[in-house]
CSV table of C-alpha atoms and ligand atoms in Angstrom, one decimal:
chain,number,residue,atom,x,y,z
A,1,MET,CA,108.3,72.8,126.0
A,2,PHE,CA,106.7,71.9,122.7
A,3,THR,CA,105.8,68.4,121.7
A,4,PHE,CA,105.2,67.8,118.1
A,5,THR,CA,102.8,65.3,116.6
A,6,GLU,CA,104.2,62.4,114.6
A,7,GLU,CA,102.7,64.0,111.5
A,8,GLN,CA,104.4,67.3,112.1
A,9,LEU,CA,107.8,65.6,112.6
A,10,MET,CA,107.4,63.4,109.6
A,11,ILE,CA,106.6,66.4,107.3
A,12,ARG,CA,109.3,68.5,108.9
A,13,ASP,CA,111.9,65.8,108.3
A,14,THR,CA,110.8,65.4,104.7
A,15,VAL,CA,111.2,69.1,104.1
A,16,ARG,CA,114.5,69.1,105.9
A,17,GLU,CA,115.8,66.3,103.7
A,18,PHE,CA,114.5,68.0,100.6
A,19,ALA,CA,116.1,71.3,101.6
A,20,GLU,CA,119.5,69.7,102.2
A,21,LYS,CA,119.4,67.6,99.0
A,22,GLU,CA,117.7,69.9,96.5
A,23,VAL,CA,117.4,73.5,97.8
A,24,LEU,CA,120.9,73.9,99.3
A,25,PRO,CA,122.8,73.0,96.1
A,26,ARG,CA,120.8,75.7,94.2
A,27,ALA,CA,121.1,78.4,96.8
A,28,ALA,CA,124.3,80.1,95.8
A,29,ALA,CA,123.4,80.2,92.1
A,30,LEU,CA,120.0,81.5,92.9
A,31,ASP,CA,121.6,84.3,94.9
A,32,GLU,CA,124.1,85.0,92.2
A,33,THR,CA,121.7,85.2,89.3
A,34,GLY,CA,118.5,86.4,91.0
A,35,GLY,CA,115.3,85.2,89.6
A,36,PHE,CA,112.9,82.8,91.2
A,37,PRO,CA,113.2,79.2,92.7
A,38,HIS,CA,110.9,77.6,90.1
A,39,GLU,CA,112.3,74.1,90.4
A,40,SER,CA,112.2,74.0,94.2
A,41,MET,CA,108.7,75.4,94.2
A,42,GLN,CA,107.6,72.8,91.7
A,43,SER,CA,109.0,70.0,93.9
A,44,LEU,CA,107.4,71.5,97.0
A,45,THR,CA,104.1,71.6,95.1
A,46,GLU,CA,104.4,67.9,94.2
A,47,MET,CA,105.2,67.2,97.9
A,48,GLY,CA,102.0,68.9,98.9
A,49,ILE,CA,103.8,71.7,100.8
A,50,THR,CA,102.8,74.7,98.6
A,51,GLY,CA,99.2,73.8,99.3
A,52,LEU,CA,99.8,72.6,102.8
A,53,ASN,CA,97.1,74.8,104.3
A,54,VAL,CA,94.7,74.3,101.4
A,55,PRO,CA,91.7,72.1,102.3
A,56,GLU,CA,91.6,68.7,100.6
A,57,GLU,CA,88.5,69.5,98.7
A,58,TYR,CA,90.5,72.1,96.8
A,59,GLY,CA,93.4,69.7,96.1
A,60,GLY,CA,95.6,70.7,99.1
A,61,ALA,CA,97.1,68.7,101.9
A,62,GLY,CA,94.3,69.9,104.3
A,63,LEU,CA,96.8,70.7,107.0
A,64,ASP,CA,96.1,74.3,108.1
A,65,ASP,CA,98.5,74.1,110.9
A,66,GLU,CA,100.4,77.2,112.0
A,67,VAL,CA,103.1,75.2,113.8
A,68,LEU,CA,103.7,73.0,110.8
A,69,LYS,CA,103.9,76.0,108.4
A,70,ALA,CA,106.5,77.5,110.7
A,71,LEU,CA,108.5,74.3,110.8
A,72,CYS,CA,108.5,74.0,107.0
A,73,VAL,CA,109.6,77.7,106.5
A,74,GLU,CA,112.3,77.2,109.2
A,75,GLU,CA,113.7,74.1,107.5
A,76,LEU,CA,114.0,75.8,104.1
A,77,ALA,CA,115.4,79.0,105.6
A,78,LYS,CA,118.3,77.1,107.1
A,79,VAL,CA,119.7,76.6,103.7
A,80,CYS,CA,118.0,79.2,101.5
A,81,ALA,CA,116.1,82.2,102.8
A,82,SER,CA,114.8,83.1,99.4
A,83,THR,CA,113.0,79.8,98.9
A,84,ALA,CA,111.7,80.0,102.4
A,85,CYS,CA,110.4,83.6,101.7
A,86,VAL,CA,108.5,82.5,98.6
A,87,LEU,CA,106.8,79.7,100.5
A,88,ASP,CA,106.0,81.9,103.4
A,89,VAL,CA,104.4,84.6,101.2
A,90,GLN,CA,102.4,81.9,99.4
A,91,PHE,CA,101.1,80.8,102.8
A,92,LEU,CA,100.3,84.4,103.7
A,93,ALA,CA,98.2,84.9,100.5
A,94,SER,CA,96.4,81.6,100.8
A,95,ASP,CA,95.8,82.0,104.6
A,96,ILE,CA,93.9,85.3,103.9
A,97,ILE,CA,91.8,83.7,101.2
A,98,LEU,CA,91.1,80.7,103.4
A,99,ARG,CA,90.0,82.8,106.3
A,100,LYS,CA,88.1,85.5,104.4
A,101,GLY,CA,87.2,84.1,100.9
A,102,THR,CA,83.8,83.1,99.7
A,103,GLU,CA,83.3,79.5,98.6
A,104,ALA,CA,83.8,80.4,95.0
A,105,GLN,CA,87.0,82.3,95.8
A,106,LYS,CA,88.4,79.4,97.8
A,107,LYS,CA,87.5,76.9,95.1
A,108,LYS,CA,89.3,79.0,92.4
A,109,TYR,CA,92.3,80.5,94.2
A,110,LEU,CA,93.1,77.8,96.8
A,111,SER,CA,92.9,75.1,94.1
A,112,LEU,CA,95.4,77.2,92.0
A,113,ALA,CA,97.6,77.6,95.1
A,114,ALA,CA,97.7,73.8,95.6
A,115,GLN,CA,98.7,73.4,92.0
A,116,GLY,CA,101.7,75.6,92.6
A,117,LYS,CA,100.4,79.0,91.3
A,118,ILE,CA,102.2,81.4,93.5
A,119,GLY,CA,100.3,84.2,95.3
A,120,GLY,CA,101.2,87.4,97.0
A,121,PHE,CA,100.0,90.3,99.2
A,122,ALA,CA,99.9,93.8,98.0
A,123,LEU,CA,99.6,96.4,100.8
A,124,THR,CA,102.7,98.6,100.6
A,125,GLU,CA,102.8,101.7,98.4
A,126,PRO,CA,105.6,104.2,97.8
A,127,GLY,CA,104.0,106.6,100.3
A,128,ALA,CA,102.6,103.9,102.6
A,129,GLY,CA,105.2,101.7,104.2
A,130,SER,CA,105.1,101.5,108.0
A,131,ASP,CA,102.0,103.8,107.8
A,132,ALA,CA,100.0,101.2,105.8
A,133,GLY,CA,96.8,103.1,106.6
A,134,SER,CA,97.9,105.9,104.2
A,135,ALA,CA,97.7,103.8,101.1
A,136,ARG,CA,96.2,105.6,98.1
A,137,THR,CA,95.3,102.9,95.6
A,138,THR,CA,91.6,103.3,94.7
A,139,ALA,CA,88.8,101.0,93.9
A,140,VAL,CA,85.7,102.6,92.3
A,141,LYS,CA,82.5,100.7,91.8
A,142,ASP,CA,81.4,100.6,88.2
A,143,GLY,CA,78.6,98.2,87.4
A,144,ASP,CA,79.5,94.7,88.5
A,145,CYS,CA,83.2,95.6,88.7
A,146,TYR,CA,85.6,97.7,90.9
A,147,VAL,CA,88.0,99.7,88.8
A,148,LEU,CA,91.5,99.7,90.6
A,149,ASN,CA,94.1,102.4,90.1
A,150,GLY,CA,97.4,102.7,91.9
A,151,THR,CA,100.9,101.3,92.4
A,152,LYS,CA,101.9,98.8,95.0
A,153,CYS,CA,105.6,98.5,95.6
A,154,PHE,CA,108.0,95.9,97.1
A,155,ILE,CA,105.6,93.1,96.3
A,156,SER,CA,107.1,89.7,97.1
A,157,ASN,CA,106.4,86.8,94.7
A,158,LEU,CA,106.1,89.2,91.8
A,159,GLY,CA,108.6,89.2,88.9
A,160,PRO,CA,108.9,89.0,85.2
A,161,ASP,CA,108.0,85.2,85.3
A,162,ALA,CA,106.7,84.9,88.9
A,163,GLY,CA,103.4,85.2,90.6
A,164,TYR,CA,99.8,84.6,89.7
A,165,HIS,CA,97.4,86.3,92.0
A,166,TYR,CA,97.5,89.0,94.7
A,167,VAL,CA,95.5,90.1,97.7
A,168,VAL,CA,95.3,93.9,97.0
A,169,ILE,CA,94.2,96.5,99.6
A,170,ALA,CA,92.5,99.5,98.0
A,171,LEU,CA,90.5,102.5,99.1
A,172,THR,CA,86.8,102.1,98.3
A,173,ASP,CA,85.9,105.1,100.4
A,174,PRO,CA,88.8,107.5,100.8
A,175,SER,CA,86.8,109.7,103.3
A,176,LYS,CA,86.9,106.9,105.8
A,177,GLY,CA,90.7,106.2,106.1
A,178,THR,CA,91.5,102.7,107.2
A,179,LYS,CA,87.8,101.9,107.5
A,180,GLY,CA,87.4,102.8,103.8
A,181,MET,CA,89.8,100.1,102.7
A,182,THR,CA,88.7,96.9,101.0
A,183,ALA,CA,90.6,93.7,100.0
A,184,PHE,CA,90.4,92.3,96.5
A,185,ILE,CA,91.9,89.3,94.7
A,186,VAL,CA,93.6,90.5,91.6
A,187,ASP,CA,94.9,88.1,88.9
A,188,ARG,CA,98.2,89.1,87.4
A,189,ASP,CA,96.8,88.6,83.9
A,190,MET,CA,93.8,90.9,84.3
A,191,PRO,CA,93.9,93.7,81.7
A,192,GLY,CA,95.5,96.8,83.2
A,193,VAL,CA,97.8,94.9,85.6
A,194,SER,CA,101.5,95.2,84.8
A,195,VAL,CA,104.8,94.5,86.5
A,196,GLY,CA,106.7,97.7,87.1
A,197,LYS,CA,110.2,98.1,88.5
A,198,CYS,CA,111.7,94.8,89.4
A,199,GLU,CA,113.9,95.4,92.5
A,200,ARG,CA,117.6,94.6,92.7
A,201,LYS,CA,118.2,93.7,96.3
A,202,MET,CA,121.1,93.4,98.7
A,203,GLY,CA,119.9,89.9,99.8
A,204,LEU,CA,117.1,87.5,99.3
A,205,ARG,CA,118.0,87.8,95.7
A,206,GLY,CA,116.2,84.6,94.7
A,207,SER,CA,112.8,85.9,95.8
A,208,ALA,CA,111.3,88.2,93.2
A,209,VAL,CA,110.1,91.6,94.4
A,210,ALA,CA,108.5,94.2,92.0
A,211,GLU,CA,106.0,96.9,91.7
A,212,LEU,CA,102.4,95.9,90.9
A,213,VAL,CA,101.0,98.6,88.7
A,214,LEU,CA,97.2,98.8,88.4
A,215,GLU,CA,95.7,100.9,85.6
A,216,ASN,CA,92.0,100.9,85.3
A,217,VAL,CA,91.9,97.2,86.2
A,218,ARG,CA,88.3,96.0,86.2
A,219,VAL,CA,88.1,93.5,89.0
A,220,PRO,CA,84.8,91.6,89.1
A,221,GLU,CA,82.7,92.2,92.2
A,222,GLU,CA,83.0,88.5,93.1
A,223,ASN,CA,86.7,89.1,93.8
A,224,LEU,CA,86.0,91.4,96.7
A,225,LEU,CA,87.5,89.6,99.7
A,226,GLY,CA,85.6,89.9,103.0
A,227,GLN,CA,83.4,92.8,103.6
A,228,LEU,CA,83.5,96.3,102.0
A,229,GLY,CA,85.6,98.5,104.3
A,230,GLU,CA,87.2,95.5,106.0
A,231,GLY,CA,90.5,95.6,104.0
A,232,PHE,CA,92.8,97.1,106.6
A,233,LYS,CA,91.7,94.7,109.3
A,234,ILE,CA,92.1,91.8,106.9
A,235,ALA,CA,95.6,93.0,106.1
A,236,MET,CA,96.5,93.2,109.8
A,237,MET,CA,95.0,89.8,110.5
A,238,GLY,CA,97.0,88.4,107.6
A,239,LEU,CA,100.1,90.1,108.9
A,240,ASP,CA,99.6,88.4,112.3
A,241,GLY,CA,100.2,85.1,110.5
A,242,GLY,CA,102.8,86.5,108.2
A,243,ARG,CA,104.9,87.8,111.0
A,244,ILE,CA,105.0,84.3,112.6
A,245,GLY,CA,106.3,83.2,109.2
A,246,ILE,CA,109.0,85.8,109.1
A,247,ALA,CA,109.9,84.7,112.7
A,248,ALA,CA,110.2,81.1,111.5
A,249,GLN,CA,112.3,82.2,108.6
A,250,SER,CA,114.6,84.2,111.0
A,251,VAL,CA,115.0,81.2,113.2
A,252,GLY,CA,116.0,79.1,110.2
A,253,VAL,CA,118.5,81.6,108.9
A,254,ALA,CA,120.0,81.9,112.4
A,255,GLU,CA,120.3,78.1,112.7
A,256,GLY,CA,121.9,77.8,109.3
A,257,ALA,CA,124.4,80.5,110.1
A,258,LEU,CA,125.2,79.0,113.5
A,259,ALA,CA,125.8,75.6,111.8
A,260,GLU,CA,128.2,77.2,109.3
A,261,ALA,CA,130.1,78.9,112.2
A,262,VAL,CA,130.3,75.7,114.2
A,263,LYS,CA,131.8,73.8,111.1
A,264,TYR,CA,134.3,76.6,110.5
A,265,ALA,CA,135.4,77.1,114.1
A,266,ASN,CA,136.0,73.3,114.5
A,267,SER,CA,138.1,73.0,111.4
A,268,ARG,CA,140.0,76.3,111.1
A,269,VAL,CA,143.3,76.0,112.8
A,270,GLN,CA,145.2,79.1,114.1
A,271,PHE,CA,147.9,79.2,116.7
A,272,GLY,CA,148.2,75.4,116.4
A,273,LYS,CA,144.6,74.6,117.4
A,274,PRO,CA,141.0,74.8,116.1
A,275,ILE,CA,139.8,78.3,116.8
A,276,ALA,CA,136.7,76.8,118.6
A,277,VAL,CA,139.0,76.2,121.7
A,278,ASN,CA,139.2,80.0,122.3
A,279,GLN,CA,137.0,81.2,125.1
A,280,GLY,CA,136.3,84.4,123.3
A,281,LEU,CA,134.6,82.4,120.5
A,282,GLN,CA,133.0,80.0,122.9
A,283,TRP,CA,131.1,82.8,124.4
A,284,TYR,CA,129.8,83.8,121.0
A,285,PHE,CA,128.5,80.3,120.5
A,286,ALA,CA,126.8,80.3,123.9
A,287,GLU,CA,125.0,83.5,123.1
A,288,MET,CA,124.1,82.5,119.6
A,289,GLY,CA,122.7,79.1,120.7
A,290,THR,CA,120.7,80.6,123.6
A,291,ARG,CA,119.1,83.4,121.6
A,292,ILE,CA,118.1,81.0,118.8
A,293,GLU,CA,116.5,78.7,121.3
A,294,ALA,CA,114.5,81.6,122.8
A,295,ALA,CA,113.5,82.8,119.3
A,296,ARG,CA,112.4,79.4,118.3
A,297,LEU,CA,110.2,78.9,121.4
A,298,LEU,CA,108.6,82.4,121.0
A,299,THR,CA,107.9,81.6,117.4
A,300,LEU,CA,106.2,78.3,118.2
A,301,ARG,CA,104.3,79.9,121.1
A,302,ALA,CA,102.9,82.5,118.7
A,303,ALA,CA,102.1,79.8,116.0
A,304,ASP,CA,100.4,77.7,118.6
A,305,ALA,CA,98.3,80.6,119.9
A,306,ARG,CA,97.2,81.5,116.3
A,307,GLN,CA,96.3,77.8,115.7
A,308,LYS,CA,94.1,77.7,118.7
A,309,GLY,CA,92.3,80.9,117.7
A,310,GLU,CA,93.7,82.8,120.7
A,311,PRO,CA,94.7,86.5,120.3
A,312,CYS,CA,98.2,86.4,118.7
A,313,THR,CA,98.9,90.0,117.5
A,314,LYS,CA,101.3,90.7,120.4
A,315,LEU,CA,102.9,87.3,120.3
A,316,ALA,CA,103.4,87.4,116.6
A,317,ALA,CA,105.0,90.8,116.8
A,318,MET,CA,107.2,89.7,119.7
A,319,ALA,CA,108.3,86.6,117.8
A,320,LYS,CA,109.0,88.6,114.6
A,321,LEU,CA,110.9,91.2,116.5
A,322,TYR,CA,113.0,88.9,118.6
A,323,ALA,CA,113.7,86.3,116.0
A,324,SER,CA,114.7,88.8,113.3
A,325,GLU,CA,117.0,90.7,115.6
A,326,THR,CA,118.5,87.3,116.6
A,327,ALA,CA,119.0,86.3,113.0
A,328,CYS,CA,121.0,89.5,112.3
A,329,PHE,CA,122.9,89.1,115.6
A,330,VAL,CA,123.8,85.5,114.8
A,331,CYS,CA,124.7,86.1,111.2
A,332,ASP,CA,127.0,89.0,112.3
A,333,LEU,CA,128.8,86.8,114.9
A,334,ALA,CA,128.9,83.8,112.6
A,335,LEU,CA,130.6,85.9,109.9
A,336,GLN,CA,133.0,87.3,112.5
A,337,VAL,CA,134.0,83.7,113.4
A,338,HIS,CA,134.9,83.1,109.7
A,339,GLY,CA,137.2,86.1,109.7
A,340,GLY,CA,138.2,87.3,106.2
A,341,TYR,CA,136.8,84.2,104.6
A,342,GLY,CA,133.3,85.1,105.8
A,343,TYR,CA,133.5,88.2,103.7
A,344,MET,CA,134.1,86.1,100.5
A,345,LYS,CA,131.4,84.7,98.3
A,346,ASP,CA,132.9,81.2,98.6
A,347,PHE,CA,131.4,80.9,102.0
A,348,ALA,CA,127.6,80.6,102.6
A,349,ILE,CA,127.7,82.9,105.5
A,350,GLU,CA,128.3,85.9,103.2
A,351,ARG,CA,124.9,85.2,101.5
A,352,MET,CA,123.2,84.5,104.9
A,353,TYR,CA,124.4,87.8,106.3
A,354,ARG,CA,122.9,89.7,103.4
A,355,ASP,CA,119.7,87.7,103.4
A,356,ALA,CA,119.1,88.2,107.2
A,357,ARG,CA,119.1,92.0,106.9
A,358,ILE,CA,115.6,92.2,105.4
A,359,LEU,CA,114.1,90.2,108.3
A,360,ARG,CA,114.1,93.2,110.6
A,361,ILE,CA,112.3,95.2,107.9
A,362,TYR,CA,109.7,93.4,105.9
A,363,GLU,CA,106.2,92.6,107.2
A,364,GLY,CA,106.8,95.5,109.6
A,365,THR,CA,110.1,96.9,110.8
A,366,SER,CA,111.4,96.1,114.3
A,367,GLU,CA,110.2,99.6,115.2
A,368,VAL,CA,106.6,98.8,114.0
A,369,GLN,CA,106.7,95.6,116.0
A,370,LYS,CA,107.6,97.6,119.1
A,371,MET,CA,104.6,99.9,118.4
A,372,VAL,CA,102.3,96.9,118.1
A,373,ILE,CA,103.7,95.2,121.2
A,374,SER,CA,103.7,98.3,123.4
A,375,ARG,CA,100.0,99.1,122.4
A,376,GLU,CA,99.0,95.6,123.4
A,377,VAL,CA,101.0,95.6,126.7
A,378,LEU,CA,99.8,99.1,127.7
A,379,SER,CA,96.2,98.0,127.0
A,380,GLY,CA,96.7,95.1,129.4
A,381,ARG,CA,96.4,92.5,126.7
B,401,CAA,N1,94.0,92.3,113.6
B,401,CAA,C1,92.8,92.8,113.4
B,401,CAA,N2,92.5,94.1,113.4
B,401,CAA,C2,93.6,95.0,113.7
B,401,CAA,C3,94.9,94.5,113.9
B,401,CAA,C4,95.1,93.1,113.9
B,401,CAA,N3,96.3,92.6,114.2
B,401,CAA,N4,95.7,95.6,114.1
B,401,CAA,C5,94.9,96.7,114.0
B,401,CAA,N5,93.6,96.3,113.7
B,401,CAA,C6,92.5,97.2,113.6
B,401,CAA,C7,92.3,98.1,114.8
B,401,CAA,O1,91.6,97.4,115.8
B,401,CAA,C8,91.6,99.3,114.2
B,401,CAA,O2,90.2,99.0,114.1
B,401,CAA,P1,89.1,99.9,114.9
B,401,CAA,O3,89.4,101.3,114.4
B,401,CAA,O4,87.8,99.3,114.5
B,401,CAA,O5,89.5,99.7,116.3
B,401,CAA,C9,92.1,99.4,112.8
B,401,CAA,O6,92.7,98.1,112.4
B,401,CAA,C10,93.2,100.4,112.6
B,401,CAA,O7,94.3,100.0,113.5
B,401,CAA,P2,95.3,101.1,114.1
B,401,CAA,O8,94.6,102.2,114.6
B,401,CAA,O9,96.2,100.3,115.0
B,401,CAA,O10,96.1,101.5,112.8
B,401,CAA,P3,97.4,102.4,112.5
B,401,CAA,O11,97.1,103.2,111.3
B,401,CAA,O12,97.7,103.1,113.8
B,401,CAA,O13,98.5,101.3,112.1
B,401,CAA,C11,100.3,99.7,112.3
B,401,CAA,C12,99.0,100.3,112.9
B,401,CAA,C13,100.5,98.5,113.2
B,401,CAA,C14,101.5,100.6,112.4
B,401,CAA,C15,100.1,99.2,110.9
B,401,CAA,O14,100.0,100.3,110.0
B,401,CAA,C16,101.2,98.3,110.4
B,401,CAA,O15,101.2,97.1,110.7
B,401,CAA,N6,102.2,98.9,109.7
B,401,CAA,C17,103.3,98.1,109.1
B,401,CAA,C18,102.8,97.6,107.8
B,401,CAA,C19,103.5,96.3,107.4
B,401,CAA,O16,103.8,95.4,108.1
B,401,CAA,N7,103.8,96.2,106.1
B,401,CAA,C20,104.3,95.0,105.5
B,401,CAA,C21,103.7,94.7,104.2
B,401,CAA,S1,104.0,93.0,103.6
B,401,CAA,C22,105.7,92.8,103.4
B,401,CAA,O17,106.4,93.5,103.9
B,401,CAA,C23,106.3,91.8,102.5
B,401,CAA,C24,105.5,91.0,101.7
B,401,CAA,O18,105.4,91.2,100.5
B,401,CAA,C25,104.7,89.9,102.3
């Protein structure tokens, strides 16, 4: 069983209150119009949450705490998965810079993150999704710069008016495969960087996703992140943390959907009584509640391991796999409890059902998580 510190509980409760008062009222409109949750992110910045994991010397809260990050993402996801996703990807980008950045990189980019400049992570390409190692974007050394060319797709926190800097993985030595990949920090306003196709999505419509197009972008050598040839490992290390974030998001979405189903089942009267008295539905609630609890514990276990510096690749993949499958399971049953009303946009469950579907896909599909888990288990780790 997990015990939280007073500080973790205090910050979690503050985010919970903010989510209920300010994020929830905006969630339906954000989904309807698409765009980006600028107002909520501004408030989260003022609350110190956007820069939660940023050291105090760079203007952040100085709380690089994996469990706390998961709790914040979970609270937001209960009411608005899009806003939770934006914060989660912000954490992913700043986590990589925090772990691998030089002093100058941290000073510049983590300070900006704490000021609410939103970052992202650019690994995926049209031909390199699950097989991230087949990415083709190149980075060729030219004087004191690397010249980047390629197109990254499905990049979260990138839109016409969203996103500031991106951790980009590119090939510095194509002959070496994943060992020839290097990470760079690329500013969105560097000459040659443009926003390509902005995706129209089934769900998570309030989190901008677009193509990052790189055409002869001269990235100064000082923006090389980590070591030359270390990019793929940096990406995988970042995704270990990112997957815990998606697990937390999934737990939040599932909890939010369960709450909607409970409210509905207790108030909807059919055959002369609330539908919650029917055993058929009660069994749904038992399964939903049990799976959420298990997903939550697995997520916290993975977060705790990463915080302690213990190996967490397997646990992160397990948490992501189980929690995302749980979110989809719960949203499906919660919608079923609502009957025909659940299919209508007047009820939040309709949005939650669509939002949940990406959780089994992004930051590695369920199938990729199973690959990762089975490799770890079969190696005895
Ligand atoms: N940490 C550190 N190093 C790791 C690692 C980890 N978690 N996982 C692998 N590595 C290392 C390996 O040890 C290996 O190094 P050595 O050769 O020195 O031993 C190297 O990386 C290559 O590893 P693999 O042989 O396992 O590589 P692979 O090509 O077989 O790929 C994979 C493995 C797990 C399938 C990987 O490609 C993968 O995770 N694919 C899914 C990609 C993904 O999740 N994309 C999501 C992008 S982000 C997103 O969705 C949304 C967003 O905007 C945030």
